[in-house]
């Protein structure tokens, strides 16, 4: 397969952005008449179709979390390294109150859920000793002043 022209590359980018062949052709620099008439032919071209598929795969690969990233997130969550926002309402005097957003550690329940997911991943949710019974022990330490 030959190389794509600059106009074809622009068409591919705009098609991925808009999902509309005629619009992509117009924005890529094709004339209005050609854009309407030829968008289907351009999309049917094997070179264009394979380039679009490759580009979509590349975008997908960047956007979808890999196993390592998921494991790192679960580990950070379990350790309480992940923060979340919470709204607190405080009295400001004269019977009035004001809301503000604070950042705090995720709660114990979310940390436990992350630990359970990690345990499942590593098979720690089903260890068996010599008598065939499963025993699981989780040790959680409380940290910080905010009760989490």
PDB file of C-alpha atoms in Angstrom:
ATOM      1  CA  UNK A   1       0.000   0.000   0.000  1.00  0.00           C
ATOM      2  CA  UNK A   2       1.216   3.467  -0.863  1.00  0.00           C
ATOM      3  CA  UNK A   3       1.545   6.384   1.467  1.00  0.00           C
ATOM      4  CA  UNK A   4      -1.410   8.573   2.285  1.00  0.00           C
ATOM      5  CA  UNK A   5      -1.535  12.142   1.034  1.00  0.00           C
ATOM      6  CA  UNK A   6      -1.783  15.012   3.501  1.00  0.00           C
ATOM      7  CA  UNK A   7      -5.396  15.548   2.455  1.00  0.00           C
ATOM      8  CA  UNK A   8      -6.185  11.879   3.132  1.00  0.00           C
ATOM      9  CA  UNK A   9      -4.504  12.096   6.550  1.00  0.00           C
ATOM     10  CA  UNK A  10      -6.588  15.174   7.385  1.00  0.00           C
ATOM     11  CA  UNK A  11      -9.705  13.369   6.158  1.00  0.00           C
ATOM     12  CA  UNK A  12      -8.960  10.456   8.501  1.00  0.00           C
ATOM     13  CA  UNK A  13      -8.426  12.768  11.482  1.00  0.00           C
ATOM     14  CA  UNK A  14     -11.623  14.727  10.801  1.00  0.00           C
ATOM     15  CA  UNK A  15     -13.613  11.543  10.139  1.00  0.00           C
ATOM     16  CA  UNK A  16     -12.536  10.126  13.497  1.00  0.00           C
ATOM     17  CA  UNK A  17     -13.445  13.431  15.142  1.00  0.00           C
ATOM     18  CA  UNK A  18     -16.863  13.882  13.500  1.00  0.00           C
ATOM     19  CA  UNK A  19     -17.948  10.443  12.283  1.00  0.00           C
ATOM     20  CA  UNK A  20     -19.314  12.174   9.163  1.00  0.00           C
ATOM     21  CA  UNK A  21     -17.629  11.433   5.833  1.00  0.00           C
ATOM     22  CA  UNK A  22     -18.889  14.513   3.960  1.00  0.00           C
ATOM     23  CA  UNK A  23     -17.985  16.850   6.833  1.00  0.00           C
ATOM     24  CA  UNK A  24     -14.548  15.231   7.154  1.00  0.00           C
ATOM     25  CA  UNK A  25     -13.950  15.633   3.412  1.00  0.00           C
ATOM     26  CA  UNK A  26     -14.987  19.317   3.503  1.00  0.00           C
ATOM     27  CA  UNK A  27     -12.762  20.054   6.494  1.00  0.00           C
ATOM     28  CA  UNK A  28      -9.866  18.148   4.921  1.00  0.00           C
ATOM     29  CA  UNK A  29      -9.951  20.471   1.915  1.00  0.00           C
ATOM     30  CA  UNK A  30     -12.108  18.683  -0.659  1.00  0.00           C
ATOM     31  CA  UNK A  31     -14.536  20.927  -2.545  1.00  0.00           C
ATOM     32  CA  UNK A  32     -18.167  20.986  -1.366  1.00  0.00           C
ATOM     33  CA  UNK A  33     -19.346  19.000  -4.412  1.00  0.00           C
ATOM     34  CA  UNK A  34     -16.578  16.396  -4.169  1.00  0.00           C
ATOM     35  CA  UNK A  35     -17.029  16.105  -0.411  1.00  0.00           C
ATOM     36  CA  UNK A  36     -20.694  15.141  -0.753  1.00  0.00           C
ATOM     37  CA  UNK A  37     -20.227  12.832  -3.721  1.00  0.00           C
ATOM     38  CA  UNK A  38     -16.971  11.139  -2.797  1.00  0.00           C
ATOM     39  CA  UNK A  39     -17.080  10.671   0.978  1.00  0.00           C
ATOM     40  CA  UNK A  40     -18.402   7.116   0.595  1.00  0.00           C
ATOM     41  CA  UNK A  41     -15.771   6.248  -2.004  1.00  0.00           C
ATOM     42  CA  UNK A  42     -13.009   7.691   0.155  1.00  0.00           C
ATOM     43  CA  UNK A  43     -14.197   5.656   3.144  1.00  0.00           C
ATOM     44  CA  UNK A  44     -14.444   2.502   0.990  1.00  0.00           C
ATOM     45  CA  UNK A  45     -10.801   2.774  -0.035  1.00  0.00           C
ATOM     46  CA  UNK A  46      -8.866  -0.091   1.605  1.00  0.00           C
ATOM     47  CA  UNK A  47      -5.966   2.244   2.429  1.00  0.00           C
ATOM     48  CA  UNK A  48      -8.257   4.760   4.128  1.00  0.00           C
ATOM     49  CA  UNK A  49     -10.266   2.067   5.919  1.00  0.00           C
ATOM     50  CA  UNK A  50      -7.151   0.373   7.300  1.00  0.00           C
ATOM     51  CA  UNK A  51      -5.649   3.737   8.295  1.00  0.00           C
ATOM     52  CA  UNK A  52      -8.855   4.643  10.163  1.00  0.00           C
ATOM     53  CA  UNK A  53      -8.865   1.252  11.901  1.00  0.00           C
ATOM     54  CA  UNK A  54      -5.214   1.622  12.893  1.00  0.00           C
ATOM     55  CA  UNK A  55      -5.787   5.141  14.190  1.00  0.00           C
ATOM     56  CA  UNK A  56      -8.840   4.065  16.222  1.00  0.00           C
ATOM     57  CA  UNK A  57      -6.823   1.204  17.722  1.00  0.00           C
ATOM     58  CA  UNK A  58      -4.044   3.639  18.629  1.00  0.00           C
ATOM     59  CA  UNK A  59      -6.540   5.983  20.297  1.00  0.00           C
ATOM     60  CA  UNK A  60      -8.201   3.075  22.099  1.00  0.00           C
ATOM     61  CA  UNK A  61      -4.864   1.771  23.354  1.00  0.00           C
ATOM     62  CA  UNK A  62      -4.110   5.170  24.888  1.00  0.00           C
ATOM     63  CA  UNK A  63      -7.541   5.630  26.470  1.00  0.00           C
ATOM     64  CA  UNK A  64      -8.128   2.209  28.009  1.00  0.00           C
ATOM     65  CA  UNK A  65      -6.424   1.415  31.274  1.00  0.00           C
ATOM     66  CA  UNK A  66      -3.963  -1.434  31.179  1.00  0.00           C
ATOM     67  CA  UNK A  67      -3.794  -4.067  33.921  1.00  0.00           C
ATOM     68  CA  UNK A  68      -0.771  -2.412  35.537  1.00  0.00           C
ATOM     69  CA  UNK A  69      -2.561   0.934  35.764  1.00  0.00           C
ATOM     70  CA  UNK A  70      -5.619  -0.700  37.339  1.00  0.00           C
ATOM     71  CA  UNK A  71      -3.463  -2.553  39.863  1.00  0.00           C
ATOM     72  CA  UNK A  72      -1.601   0.655  40.747  1.00  0.00           C
ATOM     73  CA  UNK A  73      -4.895   2.480  41.270  1.00  0.00           C
ATOM     74  CA  UNK A  74      -6.304  -0.283  43.471  1.00  0.00           C
ATOM     75  CA  UNK A  75      -3.091  -0.360  45.501  1.00  0.00           C
ATOM     76  CA  UNK A  76      -3.124   3.422  45.956  1.00  0.00           C
ATOM     77  CA  UNK A  77      -6.782   3.247  46.958  1.00  0.00           C
ATOM     78  CA  UNK A  78      -6.156   0.496  49.474  1.00  0.00           C
ATOM     79  CA  UNK A  79      -3.284   2.470  51.009  1.00  0.00           C
ATOM     80  CA  UNK A  80      -5.407   5.598  51.344  1.00  0.00           C
ATOM     81  CA  UNK A  81      -3.297   7.575  48.883  1.00  0.00           C
ATOM     82  CA  UNK A  82      -6.308   8.517  46.764  1.00  0.00           C
ATOM     83  CA  UNK A  83      -8.185  11.675  47.675  1.00  0.00           C
ATOM     84  CA  UNK A  84     -11.785  12.590  47.032  1.00  0.00           C
ATOM     85  CA  UNK A  85     -13.719  15.804  47.348  1.00  0.00           C
ATOM     86  CA  UNK A  86     -16.456  16.297  49.915  1.00  0.00           C
ATOM     87  CA  UNK A  87     -18.798  19.208  50.549  1.00  0.00           C
ATOM     88  CA  UNK A  88     -18.934  20.472  54.128  1.00  0.00           C
ATOM     89  CA  UNK A  89     -21.344  23.054  55.466  1.00  0.00           C
ATOM     90  CA  UNK A  90     -20.057  25.351  58.181  1.00  0.00           C
ATOM     91  CA  UNK A  91     -21.823  27.973  60.238  1.00  0.00           C
ATOM     92  CA  UNK A  92     -20.660  31.506  59.511  1.00  0.00           C
ATOM     93  CA  UNK A  93     -22.690  33.284  62.182  1.00  0.00           C
ATOM     94  CA  UNK A  94     -26.145  34.849  62.463  1.00  0.00           C
ATOM     95  CA  UNK A  95     -27.778  31.519  61.618  1.00  0.00           C
ATOM     96  CA  UNK A  96     -26.102  31.415  58.226  1.00  0.00           C
ATOM     97  CA  UNK A  97     -23.946  28.688  56.805  1.00  0.00           C
ATOM     98  CA  UNK A  98     -21.641  28.280  53.848  1.00  0.00           C
ATOM     99  CA  UNK A  99     -20.648  25.217  51.881  1.00  0.00           C
ATOM    100  CA  UNK A 100     -17.091  24.542  50.846  1.00  0.00           C
ATOM    101  CA  UNK A 101     -15.295  21.681  49.180  1.00  0.00           C
ATOM    102  CA  UNK A 102     -12.566  19.834  51.037  1.00  0.00           C
ATOM    103  CA  UNK A 103     -10.220  17.091  49.925  1.00  0.00           C
ATOM    104  CA  UNK A 104     -10.063  13.963  52.077  1.00  0.00           C
ATOM    105  CA  UNK A 105      -8.844  10.391  51.928  1.00  0.00           C
ATOM    106  CA  UNK A 106     -11.269   7.876  50.520  1.00  0.00           C
ATOM    107  CA  UNK A 107     -13.248   6.085  53.199  1.00  0.00           C
ATOM    108  CA  UNK A 108     -12.488   2.765  54.834  1.00  0.00           C
ATOM    109  CA  UNK A 109     -15.208   0.957  52.859  1.00  0.00           C
ATOM    110  CA  UNK A 110     -13.647   1.978  49.543  1.00  0.00           C
ATOM    111  CA  UNK A 111     -10.207   0.986  50.794  1.00  0.00           C
ATOM    112  CA  UNK A 112     -11.527  -2.419  51.842  1.00  0.00           C
ATOM    113  CA  UNK A 113     -13.175  -2.902  48.432  1.00  0.00           C
ATOM    114  CA  UNK A 114      -9.843  -2.131  46.752  1.00  0.00           C
ATOM    115  CA  UNK A 115      -8.081  -4.627  49.040  1.00  0.00           C
ATOM    116  CA  UNK A 116     -10.651  -7.310  48.223  1.00  0.00           C
ATOM    117  CA  UNK A 117     -10.205  -6.694  44.472  1.00  0.00           C
ATOM    118  CA  UNK A 118      -6.434  -6.977  44.839  1.00  0.00           C
ATOM    119  CA  UNK A 119      -6.814 -10.133  46.927  1.00  0.00           C
ATOM    120  CA  UNK A 120      -8.977 -11.690  44.210  1.00  0.00           C
ATOM    121  CA  UNK A 121      -6.439 -10.744  41.547  1.00  0.00           C
ATOM    122  CA  UNK A 122      -3.622 -12.453  43.405  1.00  0.00           C
ATOM    123  CA  UNK A 123      -5.677 -15.456  44.517  1.00  0.00           C
ATOM    124  CA  UNK A 124      -5.522 -14.431  48.163  1.00  0.00           C
ATOM    125  CA  UNK A 125      -9.271 -14.781  48.499  1.00  0.00           C
ATOM    126  CA  UNK A 126      -9.004 -18.571  48.381  1.00  0.00           C
ATOM    127  CA  UNK A 127      -5.915 -19.753  50.228  1.00  0.00           C
ATOM    128  CA  UNK A 128      -6.211 -23.169  51.802  1.00  0.00           C
ATOM    129  CA  UNK A 129      -4.143 -24.741  54.514  1.00  0.00           C
ATOM    130  CA  UNK A 130      -3.487 -28.436  55.117  1.00  0.00           C
ATOM    131  CA  UNK A 131      -6.978 -29.146  56.467  1.00  0.00           C
ATOM    132  CA  UNK A 132      -8.579 -27.672  53.334  1.00  0.00           C
ATOM    133  CA  UNK A 133     -10.059 -24.661  55.109  1.00  0.00           C
ATOM    134  CA  UNK A 134      -9.656 -21.178  53.727  1.00  0.00           C
ATOM    135  CA  UNK A 135      -8.310 -18.492  56.047  1.00  0.00           C
ATOM    136  CA  UNK A 136      -8.071 -14.844  55.086  1.00  0.00           C
ATOM    137  CA  UNK A 137      -6.743 -12.094  57.299  1.00  0.00           C
ATOM    138  CA  UNK A 138      -6.725  -8.447  56.325  1.00  0.00           C
ATOM    139  CA  UNK A 139      -4.892  -5.927  58.449  1.00  0.00           C
ATOM    140  CA  UNK A 140      -5.969  -2.317  58.081  1.00  0.00           C
ATOM    141  CA  UNK A 141      -4.271   0.541  59.834  1.00  0.00           C
ATOM    142  CA  UNK A 142      -6.049   3.789  60.527  1.00  0.00           C
ATOM    143  CA  UNK A 143      -4.226   6.859  59.395  1.00  0.00           C
ATOM    144  CA  UNK A 144      -4.732  10.591  59.545  1.00  0.00           C
ATOM    145  CA  UNK A 145      -6.800  12.837  61.764  1.00  0.00           C
ATOM    146  CA  UNK A 146      -9.954  12.784  59.663  1.00  0.00           C
ATOM    147  CA  UNK A 147     -11.036   9.329  60.843  1.00  0.00           C
ATOM    148  CA  UNK A 148     -10.059   7.432  57.731  1.00  0.00           C
TER     149      UNK A 148
END
